[in-house]
XYZ file of C-alpha atoms in Angstrom:
344
model
C -11.557 -43.964 -3.440
C -14.683 -46.197 -3.286
C -16.787 -43.256 -4.479
C -14.423 -42.603 -7.397
C -14.428 -46.268 -8.434
C -18.227 -46.422 -8.151
C -18.594 -43.283 -10.263
C -16.271 -44.658 -12.963
C -18.078 -48.000 -13.034
C -21.479 -46.298 -13.317
C -20.227 -43.973 -16.069
C -18.820 -46.932 -17.972
C -22.095 -48.820 -17.572
C -24.073 -45.829 -18.829
C -21.787 -45.474 -21.867
C -22.129 -49.173 -22.645
C -25.899 -48.963 -22.357
C -25.969 -45.897 -24.593
C -23.751 -47.641 -27.150
C -26.033 -50.659 -27.205
C -28.931 -48.367 -28.072
C -27.151 -47.278 -31.260
C -28.272 -48.983 -34.460
C -25.520 -50.795 -36.331
C -24.084 -48.346 -38.858
C -21.307 -48.796 -41.390
C -19.548 -46.107 -43.416
C -17.475 -46.214 -46.581
C -14.737 -43.645 -45.966
C -12.166 -42.180 -48.356
C -9.386 -40.479 -46.407
C -6.340 -38.492 -47.413
C -3.221 -39.765 -49.158
C -1.992 -42.947 -47.508
C 1.622 -41.769 -47.934
C 0.968 -38.942 -45.464
C 2.080 -39.305 -41.847
C -1.357 -38.334 -40.515
C -3.064 -41.124 -42.463
C -1.300 -43.702 -40.309
C -1.076 -41.701 -37.089
C -4.573 -40.223 -37.051
C -7.050 -41.268 -39.747
C -6.524 -45.031 -39.685
C -6.702 -45.461 -35.891
C -9.715 -43.148 -35.672
C -11.886 -44.988 -38.189
C -10.703 -48.484 -37.296
C -10.403 -48.177 -33.506
C -11.542 -44.911 -31.864
C -15.004 -44.606 -33.435
C -15.904 -48.324 -33.136
C -14.798 -48.339 -29.479
C -16.727 -45.152 -28.666
C -19.864 -46.730 -30.144
C -19.460 -50.097 -28.456
C -18.783 -51.682 -31.831
C -22.033 -50.404 -33.332
C -20.456 -47.891 -35.731
C -17.770 -49.213 -38.083
C -16.012 -47.998 -41.215
C -13.955 -49.165 -44.185
C -11.181 -46.631 -44.793
C -9.349 -46.272 -48.110
C -6.616 -43.823 -49.044
C -7.277 -41.363 -51.855
C -4.986 -43.038 -54.407
C -6.169 -46.537 -53.494
C -9.716 -45.373 -54.223
C -8.682 -44.312 -57.731
C -9.445 -40.652 -57.000
C -7.423 -37.464 -57.492
C -9.157 -35.226 -54.920
C -11.271 -32.578 -56.703
C -14.198 -34.989 -57.208
C -14.655 -35.978 -53.551
C -17.417 -33.425 -52.817
C -19.488 -34.504 -55.814
C -19.081 -38.187 -54.912
C -20.313 -37.580 -51.354
C -23.214 -35.506 -52.597
C -24.493 -38.280 -54.881
C -23.829 -41.006 -52.298
C -21.006 -42.801 -54.117
C -19.032 -42.559 -50.871
C -20.395 -41.894 -47.392
C -17.627 -39.873 -45.782
C -14.644 -38.290 -47.478
C -11.657 -36.106 -46.857
C -10.701 -33.296 -49.188
C -8.367 -30.316 -49.377
C -10.288 -27.074 -49.858
C -7.870 -25.880 -52.539
C -8.604 -29.023 -54.605
C -12.379 -28.528 -54.543
C -12.332 -24.741 -54.933
C -12.961 -24.921 -58.679
C -16.589 -25.541 -57.676
C -16.655 -22.638 -55.230
C -14.139 -19.800 -54.717
C -15.395 -19.249 -51.150
C -13.569 -22.445 -50.089
C -10.201 -20.832 -50.883
C -10.704 -18.274 -48.108
C -9.803 -20.764 -45.386
C -6.172 -20.961 -46.530
C -5.148 -17.889 -48.523
C -1.417 -17.836 -49.394
C 0.841 -15.997 -46.999
C -1.837 -15.452 -44.332
C -0.549 -17.970 -41.778
C 3.184 -18.019 -41.006
C 2.738 -20.966 -38.616
C 0.278 -23.783 -38.000
C -1.285 -22.184 -34.908
C -2.245 -19.172 -37.039
C -3.644 -21.487 -39.725
C -5.747 -23.318 -37.115
C -7.043 -20.043 -35.685
C -8.095 -18.849 -39.151
C -9.766 -22.187 -39.971
C -11.735 -22.139 -36.700
C -12.911 -18.588 -37.329
C -13.961 -19.354 -40.928
C -15.594 -22.678 -40.119
C -19.199 -21.372 -39.705
C -18.953 -19.835 -43.183
C -17.692 -23.106 -44.659
C -20.284 -25.190 -42.796
C -23.185 -23.090 -44.074
C -21.911 -23.011 -47.654
C -21.210 -26.756 -47.805
C -24.712 -27.569 -46.559
C -26.661 -25.070 -48.642
C -24.810 -25.176 -51.956
C -22.996 -28.516 -52.047
C -25.153 -30.907 -50.016
C -22.339 -31.759 -47.571
C -22.294 -31.807 -43.776
C -18.906 -30.570 -42.517
C -17.587 -32.904 -39.828
C -14.028 -31.732 -39.158
C -11.243 -29.538 -40.455
C -7.680 -30.799 -40.901
C -4.290 -29.589 -42.051
C -1.046 -30.790 -43.565
C 2.442 -29.444 -42.954
C 3.689 -26.114 -44.320
C 3.581 -26.007 -48.122
C 7.159 -25.226 -49.185
C 9.427 -25.436 -52.253
C 11.384 -28.587 -53.152
C 13.823 -27.553 -55.899
C 16.461 -29.156 -58.120
C 18.778 -26.130 -58.021
C 19.654 -23.945 -54.994
C 17.177 -21.241 -53.991
C 18.906 -18.955 -51.509
C 16.669 -15.925 -51.804
C 13.262 -14.966 -53.132
C 14.618 -13.652 -56.420
C 16.085 -17.084 -57.216
C 12.547 -18.339 -57.885
C 12.078 -15.990 -60.839
C 11.596 -17.821 -64.112
C 11.455 -21.245 -62.496
C 8.727 -23.749 -63.444
C 6.978 -24.623 -60.182
C 4.385 -27.320 -59.549
C 1.420 -25.858 -57.636
C -2.079 -26.904 -56.650
C -5.042 -24.539 -56.621
C -5.734 -21.138 -58.163
C -4.484 -19.022 -55.253
C -1.181 -20.845 -54.958
C -0.647 -20.438 -58.694
C -1.392 -16.695 -58.402
C 1.045 -16.420 -55.487
C 3.833 -18.218 -57.342
C 3.196 -16.032 -60.409
C 3.495 -12.915 -58.239
C 6.915 -14.197 -57.116
C 8.026 -14.239 -60.758
C 7.863 -18.025 -61.233
C 5.760 -20.023 -63.688
C 3.106 -22.272 -62.082
C 2.568 -25.754 -63.510
C -0.401 -27.938 -62.563
C 0.614 -31.540 -61.907
C -0.860 -34.405 -59.849
C 1.226 -35.307 -56.799
C 2.069 -38.740 -58.233
C 3.720 -37.226 -61.329
C 6.028 -34.805 -59.531
C 9.067 -37.070 -59.043
C 9.283 -37.903 -62.761
C 8.738 -34.245 -63.700
C 11.597 -33.167 -61.424
C 13.866 -35.927 -62.736
C 13.287 -34.993 -66.370
C 13.416 -31.230 -65.849
C 9.772 -30.625 -66.798
C 9.633 -28.586 -63.598
C 12.356 -26.925 -61.527
C 10.550 -26.930 -58.185
C 7.411 -28.386 -56.641
C 5.361 -27.156 -53.716
C 4.002 -29.595 -51.152
C 3.964 -30.164 -47.402
C 7.429 -30.162 -45.852
C 6.501 -33.507 -44.277
C 4.620 -34.946 -47.271
C 7.559 -34.271 -49.584
C 9.859 -36.207 -47.276
C 7.409 -39.106 -47.000
C 7.255 -39.252 -50.804
C 11.100 -39.112 -50.975
C 11.201 -35.950 -53.075
C 14.625 -35.291 -51.553
C 15.979 -37.978 -53.894
C 15.286 -35.767 -56.937
C 15.270 -32.283 -55.348
C 18.161 -31.535 -53.043
C 17.172 -27.946 -52.193
C 14.455 -26.759 -49.829
C 13.151 -23.198 -49.749
C 11.311 -22.944 -46.447
C 8.644 -20.407 -47.354
C 5.243 -21.579 -46.007
C 2.773 -20.588 -48.722
C -0.201 -22.198 -46.990
C -1.141 -25.333 -45.010
C -3.346 -27.373 -47.358
C -6.254 -26.999 -44.965
C -8.804 -29.720 -45.598
C -11.945 -31.280 -44.210
C -13.882 -34.415 -43.461
C -17.501 -34.348 -44.607
C -20.514 -36.564 -45.167
C -23.191 -36.316 -47.846
C -26.180 -34.418 -46.435
C -28.668 -37.033 -47.673
C -26.692 -39.764 -45.916
C -26.437 -37.633 -42.779
C -30.170 -36.984 -42.651
C -30.919 -40.713 -42.833
C -28.769 -41.491 -39.792
C -30.343 -42.183 -36.425
C -30.143 -39.002 -34.248
C -28.040 -40.885 -31.680
C -25.562 -41.851 -34.419
C -25.463 -38.246 -35.626
C -24.711 -37.045 -32.095
C -21.903 -39.544 -31.523
C -20.388 -39.016 -34.965
C -20.335 -35.264 -34.464
C -18.722 -35.606 -31.031
C -16.105 -38.027 -32.314
C -15.409 -35.869 -35.370
C -14.152 -33.224 -32.960
C -11.777 -35.827 -31.522
C -10.542 -36.525 -35.069
C -10.086 -32.820 -35.770
C -8.144 -32.155 -32.571
C -5.833 -35.121 -33.174
C -5.258 -34.177 -36.814
C -4.123 -30.629 -36.058
C -2.007 -31.781 -33.093
C -0.256 -34.517 -35.090
C 0.365 -32.190 -38.042
C 1.917 -29.627 -35.706
C 4.162 -32.342 -34.256
C 5.118 -33.514 -37.755
C 5.862 -29.975 -38.865
C 8.154 -29.421 -35.863
C 10.424 -32.281 -36.953
C 10.087 -32.031 -40.751
C 12.834 -29.460 -41.383
C 15.294 -31.455 -39.274
C 14.406 -34.631 -41.169
C 14.851 -33.048 -44.591
C 18.169 -31.374 -43.760
C 19.548 -34.098 -41.492
C 20.287 -31.461 -38.860
C 18.580 -31.511 -35.480
C 15.938 -33.864 -34.119
C 14.248 -36.092 -36.689
C 11.599 -38.272 -35.048
C 9.000 -38.932 -37.725
C 10.326 -39.017 -41.279
C 13.468 -40.202 -43.018
C 16.673 -38.270 -42.446
C 17.823 -36.632 -45.686
C 20.542 -34.114 -46.533
C 18.752 -31.273 -48.298
C 20.206 -27.760 -48.390
C 17.680 -25.377 -46.845
C 17.202 -21.614 -47.043
C 14.436 -19.274 -45.879
C 13.200 -15.766 -46.759
C 15.277 -12.895 -45.387
C 13.808 -9.988 -43.397
C 13.755 -7.923 -46.602
C 11.998 -10.771 -48.433
C 9.339 -10.935 -45.701
C 8.230 -7.386 -46.485
C 7.826 -8.263 -50.168
C 5.912 -11.408 -49.242
C 3.368 -9.457 -47.186
C 2.651 -7.297 -50.216
C 2.277 -10.389 -52.406
C -0.122 -11.992 -49.909
C -2.292 -8.856 -49.828
C -2.307 -8.660 -53.634
C -3.375 -12.308 -54.016
C -6.052 -11.884 -51.327
C -7.452 -8.842 -53.138
C -7.620 -10.778 -56.410
C -9.403 -13.644 -54.643
C -11.875 -11.206 -53.076
C -12.723 -9.753 -56.465
C -13.311 -13.260 -57.812
C -15.358 -14.388 -54.811
C -17.607 -11.321 -54.564
C -18.683 -8.632 -52.112
C -20.698 -10.861 -49.749
C -17.882 -13.405 -49.681
C -15.313 -10.718 -48.757
C -17.564 -9.363 -46.007
C -17.917 -12.836 -44.483
C -14.151 -13.373 -44.708
C -13.302 -10.042 -43.102
C -15.653 -10.753 -40.187
C -14.215 -14.217 -39.507
C -10.916 -15.362 -41.041
C -9.744 -11.797 -41.625
C -10.172 -10.899 -37.957
C -8.229 -14.007 -36.971
C -5.442 -13.130 -39.420
C -5.456 -9.419 -38.586
C -6.003 -8.525 -42.244
C -8.834 -6.786 -44.099
C -9.582 -7.267 -47.786
C -10.898 -4.108 -49.406
């Protein structure tokens, strides 16, 4: 016992000494939407407590939510690149207008559950890391995910065919292509405008995370849930490469180590949120995170699943054509292997 205590004391002393050697560093951080569960459970405690404690108080950060920063999401990469913000979080689908390769991390229909989505993201990460550094001037720090992207609808959707002709709010090119292939009409709308659009009938359904939709109280204007996970809104935390290169090597090392802590917590908390989200939205079963609602839920049948696999392959092929031969080869060797799918 004395040896164990001595070892712990010495380790603590070494960590304190190492932390004292770090130069004082402060970051301006723009995180995800503050309405999201993971903003409060993961992002806020990481930037305000975990990182400062790990650095002995030498590394600190000011964290703002996306909306509070006056941003919509697609511009976060450009703002990091020019140094307007130090560290930012983005969703790959939002920034893919600058680069189709980003879409490959979260192609519609590829991941039926969050563990599959995480496996694909881990496999594709080297491709993303290289591309972000070389083309966009961003150092990738961590990947992240939100809950399954499903349909919140005004009218009942009991089967896949019920989506035909409906006006559906989507985000990103691939999701729009997927919804089109299902026979619906995609509509691009910012998250903040969805409730009004559903109330007034501008749209019939809207796709978002099964947890995010509950947190934003979409169940008050859309009483029907179609539990078809299109994708997982896989995102990232990054830092402008110029800012990264100016950091002390010891700060770089600690930030990179702690970014892995952030990533692990983010995926774990999202998985936990996703496990309870259906129960919260329907009011049936265990609801431990969000507000209990009384939505009517349905899910694709076995016959629908076969059609959905064909749709996913079709959308992936269209993305591959848009992204190019080299892009497809990289995807097949990484994400494709993880998903068990090859794009021709």
